[in-house]
Amino acid sequence: MKLDPFYLIVDHVDWLRRLLPCGVKLVQLRVKEADQGDLRAQIAEARDLCRKFGAQLIVNDYWRLALELGCDFVHLGQEDLAIADLPAIRRGGLKLGLSTHDEAELATALAAEPDYIALGPVFPTLLKKMPWAPQGLEKIGLWKSKIGGLPLVAIGGLTPERAIEALRAGAQSAAVVTDITLNADPEARARHWVAATRSFV
């Protein structure tokens, strides 16, 4: 499976209205606080927007809604993986991405036979406090050797310059949140990311 090298993660569908026209082709909708009705509406709109702009949508956590709304990709963290119904996810045809931070989590993730593995944080990150130290570029190469042909997503503290380093180190895709959403001009920053990563498509 091939992933776009620029992997945008946003917390509200509003971001997709703004940033998909900038050339984004791979996006995760990671909504953390919303009631069921709002969540359903956001996922449905994100699905439609991504279809319109030819982008791949990955729904974070809410695999039941992803199935119900006809999405085709879900991303789970380790805690969500532990309680998810993997057979139902597979029967529904959902592709699966999984987060990993250490060797034990990688073993758990590989046992679930995902469609990609994410490793983070590669660099120090502003997004949330984590119990894991920055993994560094060397860990990307190690993880890639362990997962074989599965795509590897690098996440955590990435800028376009750091993303290029991560992609050269063995990641197929570089995921970003705050470098775009906290930027004074998110649209211009997204276009910069698209241009900077095109040679890795």
Tab-separated table of C-alpha atoms in Angstrom, residues 2 47 50-51 59 61 69 84 120 125 145 197:
chain	number	residue	atom	x	y	z
A	2	LYS	CA	1.209	3.480	-0.847
A	47	ARG	CA	-15.614	11.793	3.735
A	50	CYS	CA	-11.916	14.011	0.628
A	51	ARG	CA	-13.762	12.329	-2.221
A	59	VAL	CA	-10.808	8.396	10.786
A	61	ASP	CA	-10.653	6.071	16.865
A	69	LEU	CA	-20.578	6.150	7.090
A	84	ALA	CA	-11.647	-2.620	19.194
A	120	GLY	CA	6.390	8.704	17.430
A	125	THR	CA	6.300	17.651	20.182
A	145	SER	CA	13.603	-3.135	9.364
A	197	THR	CA	7.423	16.276	-0.013
